[in-house]
Coordinates of C-alpha atoms and ligand atoms in Angstrom, one line a residue:
M122 CA 56.5 161.9 89.1
M123 CA 59.9 163.5 89.1
D124 CA 60.4 167.0 90.4
R125 CA 61.0 169.1 87.4
R126 CA 62.1 172.0 89.4
K127 CA 63.8 174.6 87.4
F128 CA 66.9 176.4 88.4
M129 CA 67.8 179.9 87.4
V130 CA 71.4 179.7 86.4
G131 CA 74.3 181.8 85.2
S132 CA 74.5 184.4 88.0
G133 CA 77.3 182.5 89.8
T134 CA 75.0 181.8 92.8
A135 CA 75.7 178.5 94.4
I136 CA 72.7 176.2 94.0
A137 CA 72.6 173.6 96.7
A138 CA 71.3 170.3 95.3
S139 CA 68.8 170.0 98.0
A140 CA 65.5 171.3 96.8
V141 CA 63.8 168.2 95.6
G142 CA 61.3 165.8 96.9
L143 CA 61.5 162.2 95.8
G144 CA 64.2 159.6 96.0
A145 CA 65.0 160.3 92.4
A146 CA 65.8 163.9 93.1
S147 CA 66.7 165.8 90.0
L148 CA 68.6 168.8 89.0
Q149 CA 67.3 170.1 85.8
S150 CA 68.1 173.3 83.9
S151 CA 65.3 175.3 82.4
K152 CA 64.0 173.7 79.1
S153 CA 64.5 176.8 77.2
A154 CA 68.1 177.3 78.3
A155 CA 70.4 175.0 76.3
S156 CA 73.3 175.2 78.7
T157 CA 73.2 173.8 82.2
R158 CA 75.0 175.0 85.2
V159 CA 75.0 173.4 88.7
A160 CA 76.8 173.8 91.9
L161 CA 77.4 170.7 93.8
K162 CA 78.7 170.5 97.3
L163 CA 79.9 167.2 98.8
Q164 CA 78.7 166.9 102.4
K165 CA 77.7 164.5 105.1
A166 CA 74.1 163.3 104.9
R167 CA 71.7 161.2 106.9
Y168 CA 68.8 159.4 105.3
K169 CA 66.1 156.8 106.1
I170 CA 66.9 153.9 103.8
N171 CA 64.8 151.8 106.1
T172 CA 63.0 152.9 109.2
V173 CA 65.7 154.8 111.1
F174 CA 68.2 157.3 109.8
T175 CA 71.5 156.0 108.5
E176 CA 74.1 158.4 109.6
N177 CA 77.4 159.3 108.0
M178 CA 76.3 159.0 104.4
V179 CA 77.9 161.2 101.8
S180 CA 75.8 163.2 99.3
L181 CA 75.3 166.6 97.8
S182 CA 72.6 167.7 100.3
P183 CA 72.1 166.9 103.9
D184 CA 69.1 164.6 103.5
R185 CA 68.7 163.4 99.9
P186 CA 70.4 161.0 97.5
P187 CA 72.7 162.6 95.0
P188 CA 70.4 164.3 92.5
V189 CA 69.9 163.2 88.9
I190 CA 71.7 165.8 86.8
W191 CA 70.2 166.5 83.4
M192 CA 71.9 168.2 80.5
D193 CA 71.4 168.7 76.8
Q194 CA 73.3 167.0 74.0
Y195 CA 75.6 169.5 72.2
A196 CA 75.0 172.2 74.9
P197 CA 77.6 173.4 77.4
F198 CA 77.5 171.9 80.9
A199 CA 79.1 173.5 83.9
A200 CA 79.4 172.0 87.4
D201 CA 81.2 173.8 90.2
V202 CA 82.0 171.0 92.6
T203 CA 82.9 172.1 96.1
N204 CA 84.4 169.8 98.7
G205 CA 82.5 170.2 101.9
L206 CA 84.1 167.2 103.5
S207 CA 87.3 167.1 105.6
E208 CA 88.8 164.5 103.3
Y209 CA 90.0 164.9 99.7
T210 CA 87.9 164.2 96.6
A211 CA 87.6 164.7 92.8
M212 CA 84.5 164.2 90.6
H213 CA 84.4 161.9 87.6
W214 CA 81.7 161.8 84.9
H215 CA 81.5 158.2 84.0
G216 CA 81.1 157.4 80.3
I217 CA 81.1 161.0 79.1
R218 CA 83.6 161.8 76.3
L219 CA 85.1 165.0 77.5
P220 CA 88.4 167.0 77.5
N221 CA 91.0 165.3 79.7
K222 CA 91.2 168.1 82.2
M223 CA 87.6 167.6 83.1
D224 CA 87.8 163.9 83.8
G225 CA 88.2 164.1 87.6
V226 CA 91.1 161.6 88.0
P227 CA 93.4 162.7 90.8
Y228 CA 97.1 163.2 89.9
L229 CA 96.4 162.1 86.3
T230 CA 94.1 165.0 85.2
Q231 CA 93.8 167.2 88.3
L232 CA 95.0 167.6 91.9
P233 CA 92.8 166.2 94.6
L234 CA 90.3 168.8 96.0
G235 CA 90.9 169.7 99.7
Q236 CA 88.3 170.9 102.1
N237 CA 86.3 173.9 100.7
D238 CA 88.2 173.7 97.4
T239 CA 86.1 174.1 94.2
Y240 CA 86.8 172.6 90.8
H241 CA 85.1 174.1 87.7
Y242 CA 84.1 171.2 85.5
R243 CA 83.1 172.3 82.0
F244 CA 82.2 170.2 79.0
T245 CA 79.8 169.8 76.2
P246 CA 78.4 166.3 75.8
D247 CA 78.2 165.1 72.2
D248 CA 76.6 161.8 73.3
A249 CA 73.0 161.6 74.6
G250 CA 72.0 158.9 77.0
T251 CA 72.4 157.6 80.5
Y252 CA 75.7 158.1 82.4
W253 CA 76.6 158.7 86.0
Y254 CA 79.0 160.6 88.3
H255 CA 81.1 159.5 91.3
P256 CA 84.2 160.6 93.1
H257 CA 87.6 159.3 91.9
C258 CA 89.5 160.2 95.0
M259 CA 88.6 158.6 98.4
T260 CA 86.4 156.6 96.0
M261 CA 86.0 153.6 98.2
E262 CA 84.8 155.6 101.2
Q263 CA 82.7 158.1 99.4
M264 CA 81.0 155.7 97.0
A265 CA 80.3 153.2 99.8
R266 CA 78.6 156.0 101.8
G267 CA 76.3 156.9 98.9
L268 CA 77.9 159.3 96.5
T269 CA 77.0 157.9 93.1
G270 CA 74.5 159.9 91.0
V271 CA 72.8 159.6 87.6
L272 CA 73.7 161.8 84.8
I273 CA 71.3 162.2 81.8
V274 CA 72.1 163.8 78.5
R275 CA 68.8 164.5 76.7
E276 CA 68.7 163.7 73.0
K277 CA 68.7 166.6 70.7
D278 CA 65.6 165.0 69.1
D279 CA 63.2 164.3 71.9
P280 CA 62.0 160.7 71.6
K281 CA 58.8 161.7 73.4
F282 CA 58.3 159.5 76.3
D283 CA 55.5 160.1 78.8
A284 CA 57.7 159.5 81.8
D285 CA 61.4 159.2 82.4
I286 CA 62.4 157.2 85.5
P287 CA 66.1 157.0 86.5
I288 CA 66.9 154.2 88.9
N289 CA 70.2 154.2 90.7
L290 CA 71.1 150.7 91.9
R291 CA 73.4 150.1 94.7
D292 CA 74.1 148.3 97.9
F293 CA 74.9 149.6 101.4
R294 CA 76.9 147.8 104.0
L295 CA 74.7 148.3 107.0
K296 CA 74.3 146.4 110.3
S297 CA 70.8 145.5 111.6
D298 CA 70.6 149.0 113.2
D299 CA 70.9 150.5 109.7
Q300 CA 74.3 152.1 110.5
F301 CA 77.4 151.4 108.4
T302 CA 79.6 148.5 109.2
Q303 CA 83.2 148.0 107.8
L304 CA 82.9 149.2 104.3
F305 CA 85.3 146.8 102.7
T306 CA 87.1 143.7 103.8
M307 CA 90.5 142.3 102.7
K308 CA 88.9 139.1 101.8
G309 CA 86.5 140.9 99.5
A310 CA 89.2 142.9 97.9
A311 CA 91.3 139.8 97.3
R312 CA 88.4 138.0 95.7
G313 CA 85.1 139.0 94.2
G314 CA 84.7 142.3 96.1
T315 CA 82.8 143.1 99.3
K316 CA 79.1 143.0 98.8
G317 CA 76.7 145.3 100.6
T318 CA 74.1 144.0 103.0
V319 CA 71.2 146.0 101.8
I320 CA 70.2 146.3 98.1
T321 CA 68.7 149.6 97.2
A322 CA 67.2 151.5 94.3
N323 CA 67.4 155.3 94.6
W324 CA 68.5 154.8 98.2
R325 CA 65.3 152.8 98.9
K326 CA 64.9 149.1 99.8
E327 CA 62.2 149.1 97.2
Y328 CA 61.7 152.1 95.1
Q329 CA 58.1 153.0 94.2
E330 CA 57.1 155.2 91.4
S331 CA 54.1 155.9 89.3
A332 CA 53.6 156.6 85.6
P333 CA 50.7 157.3 83.3
A334 CA 48.6 154.2 82.5
G335 CA 49.1 153.1 78.9
G336 CA 52.0 155.5 78.7
L337 CA 55.5 155.1 77.3
V338 CA 58.1 155.0 80.0
R339 CA 61.8 155.3 79.8
L340 CA 63.5 153.4 82.6
R341 CA 67.2 154.2 83.1
L342 CA 68.9 151.6 85.2
V343 CA 72.3 152.6 86.5
A344 CA 74.5 150.0 88.3
S345 CA 76.5 152.3 90.5
D346 CA 77.4 149.8 93.1
P347 CA 81.2 149.2 93.6
T348 CA 80.8 145.4 93.5
R349 CA 77.5 143.8 92.6
N350 CA 76.6 142.5 89.2
Y351 CA 72.9 143.1 88.9
K352 CA 70.9 140.4 87.0
I353 CA 67.9 142.4 85.9
A354 CA 64.6 140.6 85.3
M355 CA 61.2 142.1 84.6
A356 CA 58.0 140.0 84.9
K357 CA 56.0 139.8 81.6
S358 CA 55.9 143.5 80.6
D359 CA 55.6 145.1 77.2
G360 CA 58.9 146.7 76.3
K361 CA 62.4 146.6 74.9
V362 CA 65.9 147.4 76.0
I363 CA 66.8 150.4 73.8
A364 CA 70.2 151.5 75.0
L365 CA 73.2 150.1 76.8
D366 CA 75.9 152.1 78.6
G367 CA 74.4 155.3 77.2
H368 CA 74.3 154.3 73.6
P369 CA 71.3 153.2 71.5
L370 CA 71.2 149.6 70.5
S371 CA 71.0 149.3 66.7
K372 CA 68.4 146.6 67.2
P373 CA 66.5 146.8 70.6
W374 CA 66.6 143.7 72.8
S375 CA 63.7 141.8 74.3
L376 CA 63.1 142.5 78.0
P377 CA 65.2 140.4 80.4
T378 CA 63.4 137.6 82.2
E379 CA 64.2 135.6 85.3
A380 CA 65.5 132.8 83.1
K381 CA 67.5 135.2 80.9
P382 CA 68.4 138.3 83.0
L383 CA 70.3 141.3 81.8
I384 CA 73.6 141.6 83.6
L385 CA 74.7 145.1 84.6
S386 CA 78.1 145.0 86.1
P387 CA 79.5 147.9 88.2
G388 CA 79.4 151.1 86.1
Q389 CA 77.0 149.8 83.4
R390 CA 73.6 151.3 82.4
A391 CA 70.5 150.1 80.5
D392 CA 67.7 152.2 79.1
I393 CA 64.4 150.3 78.8
A394 CA 61.3 151.5 76.9
L395 CA 58.1 150.2 78.6
V396 CA 54.4 150.5 77.9
M397 CA 52.6 150.8 81.2
P398 CA 49.5 148.6 81.8
R399 CA 46.4 150.3 80.5
E400 CA 44.4 149.7 83.7
E401 CA 45.1 152.0 86.6
G402 CA 46.8 150.6 89.7
K403 CA 48.7 147.8 87.9
E404 CA 52.4 147.4 88.6
I405 CA 55.6 146.7 86.6
V406 CA 58.2 145.0 88.8
I407 CA 61.9 145.3 88.2
S408 CA 64.0 142.7 90.1
T409 CA 67.6 141.4 90.4
M410 CA 68.2 137.7 90.6
L411 CA 69.9 136.4 93.7
G412 CA 70.5 132.8 92.7
Q413 CA 67.1 131.5 91.6
R414 CA 65.2 134.1 93.6
A415 CA 64.0 137.4 92.3
R416 CA 64.6 140.3 94.7
T417 CA 62.3 143.3 93.9
L418 CA 64.2 146.5 93.2
S419 CA 61.4 148.8 92.1
R420 CA 57.7 148.9 91.3
I421 CA 56.1 151.3 88.8
R422 CA 52.4 151.7 89.2
S423 CA 50.1 152.8 86.4
K424 CA 48.1 156.0 87.2
G425 CA 45.1 157.8 85.5
S426 CA 43.2 156.9 82.4
S427 CA 45.1 155.1 79.6
L428 CA 47.2 157.1 77.1
N429 CA 46.9 154.1 74.8
R430 CA 50.4 154.3 73.6
K431 CA 52.2 151.6 71.7
L432 CA 55.9 150.7 71.5
N433 CA 55.7 151.5 67.8
D434 CA 54.9 155.1 68.6
L435 CA 58.5 155.6 69.6
R436 CA 60.9 157.0 67.3
P437 CA 64.2 155.0 67.4
L438 CA 66.9 156.8 69.3
K439 CA 69.5 158.4 67.0
P440 CA 73.0 156.9 67.2
N441 CA 75.6 159.1 69.0
P442 CA 78.4 160.6 66.9
L443 CA 81.0 158.0 67.7
S444 CA 84.1 157.1 65.6
V445 CA 83.7 153.6 64.1
P446 CA 86.9 151.6 64.4
D447 CA 88.5 150.3 61.2
L448 CA 89.0 146.7 62.1
K449 CA 91.2 145.9 59.1
K450 CA 93.7 148.5 60.0
A451 CA 93.4 148.2 63.8
E452 CA 96.5 147.4 65.9
L453 CA 96.1 144.6 68.4
H454 CA 97.2 144.9 72.0
E455 CA 96.7 142.5 74.9
F456 CA 96.0 143.2 78.5
V457 CA 96.2 140.5 81.1
F458 CA 94.2 141.0 84.4
G459 CA 95.5 138.9 87.1
W460 CA 96.3 138.2 90.7
S461 CA 99.6 139.6 92.1
P462 CA 99.5 139.7 95.9
D463 CA 102.0 141.9 97.7
E464 CA 102.0 143.1 101.3
N465 CA 102.6 146.7 100.3
G466 CA 99.6 148.7 99.2
P467 CA 99.5 151.2 96.4
N468 CA 100.3 154.9 97.1
N469 CA 97.3 157.0 96.3
G470 CA 98.5 160.0 98.1
L471 CA 95.7 162.0 99.5
C472 CA 93.0 159.8 97.9
G473 CA 93.0 156.7 100.2
S474 CA 94.7 153.3 99.7
M475 CA 94.3 149.8 101.0
E476 CA 97.0 148.1 102.9
F477 CA 97.7 145.4 100.4
T478 CA 98.1 144.8 96.7
F479 CA 96.2 142.0 95.1
W480 CA 95.7 142.7 91.4
S481 CA 97.7 143.6 88.4
I482 CA 97.4 144.6 84.7
N483 CA 100.0 142.8 82.5
R484 CA 101.4 141.4 85.8
K485 CA 102.3 144.8 87.1
P486 CA 100.2 146.1 90.0
W487 CA 99.4 149.8 89.8
P488 CA 101.8 151.4 92.2
G489 CA 99.2 154.1 93.0
D490 CA 97.7 157.3 91.6
A491 CA 100.2 159.5 93.4
V492 CA 103.3 157.8 92.2
K493 CA 105.1 159.9 89.6
D494 CA 106.2 158.6 86.2
T495 CA 104.2 155.4 86.2
G496 CA 103.8 155.8 82.5
P497 CA 100.9 154.6 80.3
L498 CA 100.0 151.0 79.8
L499 CA 99.7 151.8 76.1
T500 CA 100.3 154.9 74.0
M501 CA 97.8 155.2 71.1
K502 CA 98.1 157.5 68.1
Q503 CA 95.2 159.9 67.8
G504 CA 92.8 158.9 65.1
R505 CA 94.0 155.3 64.8
S506 CA 91.9 152.2 65.5
Y507 CA 92.9 149.6 68.1
V508 CA 91.7 146.2 69.1
L509 CA 92.3 145.6 72.8
R510 CA 92.3 141.9 73.9
L511 CA 91.3 141.9 77.5
R512 CA 92.2 138.6 79.2
N513 CA 91.1 137.7 82.7
E514 CA 93.4 135.2 84.2
S515 CA 91.5 135.1 87.5
P516 CA 88.4 133.3 88.8
N517 CA 86.8 136.7 89.8
H518 CA 84.8 139.1 87.7
H519 CA 86.3 142.3 86.5
P520 CA 84.2 145.0 84.8
I521 CA 86.9 146.8 82.9
H522 CA 86.3 150.5 82.3
L523 CA 88.0 152.9 79.9
H524 CA 87.7 156.7 80.4
G525 CA 87.4 159.3 77.7
M526 CA 86.5 157.0 74.7
T527 CA 83.7 154.7 73.7
F528 CA 84.6 151.2 72.5
I529 CA 82.8 148.4 70.7
T530 CA 82.7 145.0 72.5
L531 CA 83.5 142.6 69.7
R532 CA 83.7 139.0 70.9
S533 CA 84.3 136.7 73.9
N534 CA 85.9 133.3 74.2
K535 CA 83.1 132.3 76.6
R536 CA 79.8 133.6 75.4
K537 CA 78.0 135.0 72.4
I538 CA 78.3 138.8 72.2
T539 CA 76.2 141.2 70.2
P540 CA 78.6 144.1 69.5
T541 CA 77.5 147.2 71.4
W542 CA 79.0 150.6 72.2
S543 CA 80.3 150.7 75.8
D544 CA 82.7 152.1 78.3
T545 CA 82.6 149.2 80.8
V546 CA 82.8 145.5 79.8
L547 CA 82.4 142.6 82.2
L548 CA 85.1 139.9 82.1
G549 CA 83.9 136.7 83.8
R550 CA 86.1 133.9 85.2
N551 CA 89.0 133.3 82.8
E552 CA 87.1 135.2 80.1
T553 CA 88.8 137.0 77.2
V554 CA 86.9 139.8 75.5
E555 CA 88.1 141.9 72.5
I556 CA 87.0 145.5 72.2
A557 CA 87.7 147.9 69.4
V558 CA 88.2 151.7 69.8
V559 CA 89.3 154.7 67.8
A560 CA 91.8 156.7 69.8
D561 CA 89.9 159.9 69.2
N562 CA 90.4 161.8 72.4
P563 CA 93.8 163.1 73.3
G564 CA 95.1 162.8 76.9
D565 CA 95.8 160.3 79.7
W566 CA 92.8 158.1 80.3
A567 CA 92.2 155.9 83.4
F568 CA 91.7 152.2 82.6
H569 CA 90.7 150.1 85.5
C570 CA 88.4 147.5 87.1
H571 CA 85.2 149.1 88.4
V572 CA 85.1 146.8 91.4
I573 CA 86.6 149.6 93.3
E574 CA 88.5 147.4 95.7
H575 CA 90.2 145.8 92.8
Q576 CA 91.0 149.2 91.3
K577 CA 92.5 150.3 94.6
T578 CA 94.6 147.2 95.1
G579 CA 96.4 147.1 91.8
L580 CA 93.9 146.6 88.9
A581 CA 94.4 150.1 87.4
G582 CA 96.4 152.1 85.0
F583 CA 96.0 154.5 82.2
V584 CA 96.3 154.7 78.4
R585 CA 97.7 157.7 76.5
V586 CA 96.3 159.2 73.3
E587 CA 98.7 161.6 71.5
Ligands
C2O856 CU1 83.3 155.2 86.9 CU2 87.4 155.5 86.6 O1 85.4 155.4 86.9
CU857 CU1 84.8 156.6 84.1
CU858 CU1 88.2 143.5 89.2

């Protein structure tokens, strides 16, 4: 299935992320070596999503999707990110709790990277699970052109799946000739976001993969699209949802169905444990609902003679070492997400802005990443617990994302919530959701809507932990 190519690391040699075969290309360090080191170079790419090459994509190799990056829990990770593009960039590791300097947010944690600049990202992930990476400067442009990749932190205790299949879900805005059309529209930015025209999984219209018959498979779904809420459904399969947004569910959920899909909003992930059909050549189909219609994202076909595994063979995933908020002592703060149109756009310096402002947090639109002394939305004391009441005053959806810390979603005024650990929570129309967090990571942490057009037209800011 996946290319388990090993890289010799540590010599300082640049390793181009190009040496892999399938859509789900992967960069994996040698099993024996605990630490991982990769060299990633942003560059232009061309790729056949459909039948002809789509030009002007952005990736980390000339002709592949961004690779899956694997690392080990509690082991050092090093990424030397070089900007091979003529525009600026910075790389962000979504959902990973890391030192502030490594977070990849331009002006807040580092300067934007110019052409041929390299930034040495270094961190040791304490949390295992499914995460992702994407640029945080020229974000709209570079993400729309394809630069969103899956990041996997392997559990210290191997849960022993027979196959591991990362699926990166995203749209592209292509015309009928498979070339890019206008990446974002003002109308989209002002409302629910600009949707793509082609839905893909691992840069394919329909991603095909195989796995051992009767084997236990770990599917990792990553919603890396800047706009779309995926409504995941799986036709009668044997399995469970075992993790959300990187973190194990204390009680696994049943598989989503067409009637009760699993919503993954921009930035979110789900890990699903599946038992493959025992018979060779049978398929498991993963879809997203478009209204009442199921659109196939991926098909996994059973291969070989049955391994006869059962869901019960799986050891439950160990919880990550997160700080549990003390709800009795937590301080409550409210954030209001709303509509605040203004004909002046934010000033993001070298990192790309839109012409207008549409959105705000606490009725103040973010003046732009490059504006000095904007100040934090909230200053939190290190080690203290907080409840953040997130209130959406608009009819549009906002997946609200916090950097650097992991929170618990507590409750909503609109739907029943099972509390889960997360870094991105979806607010629907006029929905209020409360989250709880321990301010356990010092620094300035971006806090924004993950519909990137909303982020770039005012729905952004940061919180400080000191
Ligand atoms: Cu996934 Cu601030 O971003
Ligand atoms: Cu993030
Ligand atoms: Cu939004």
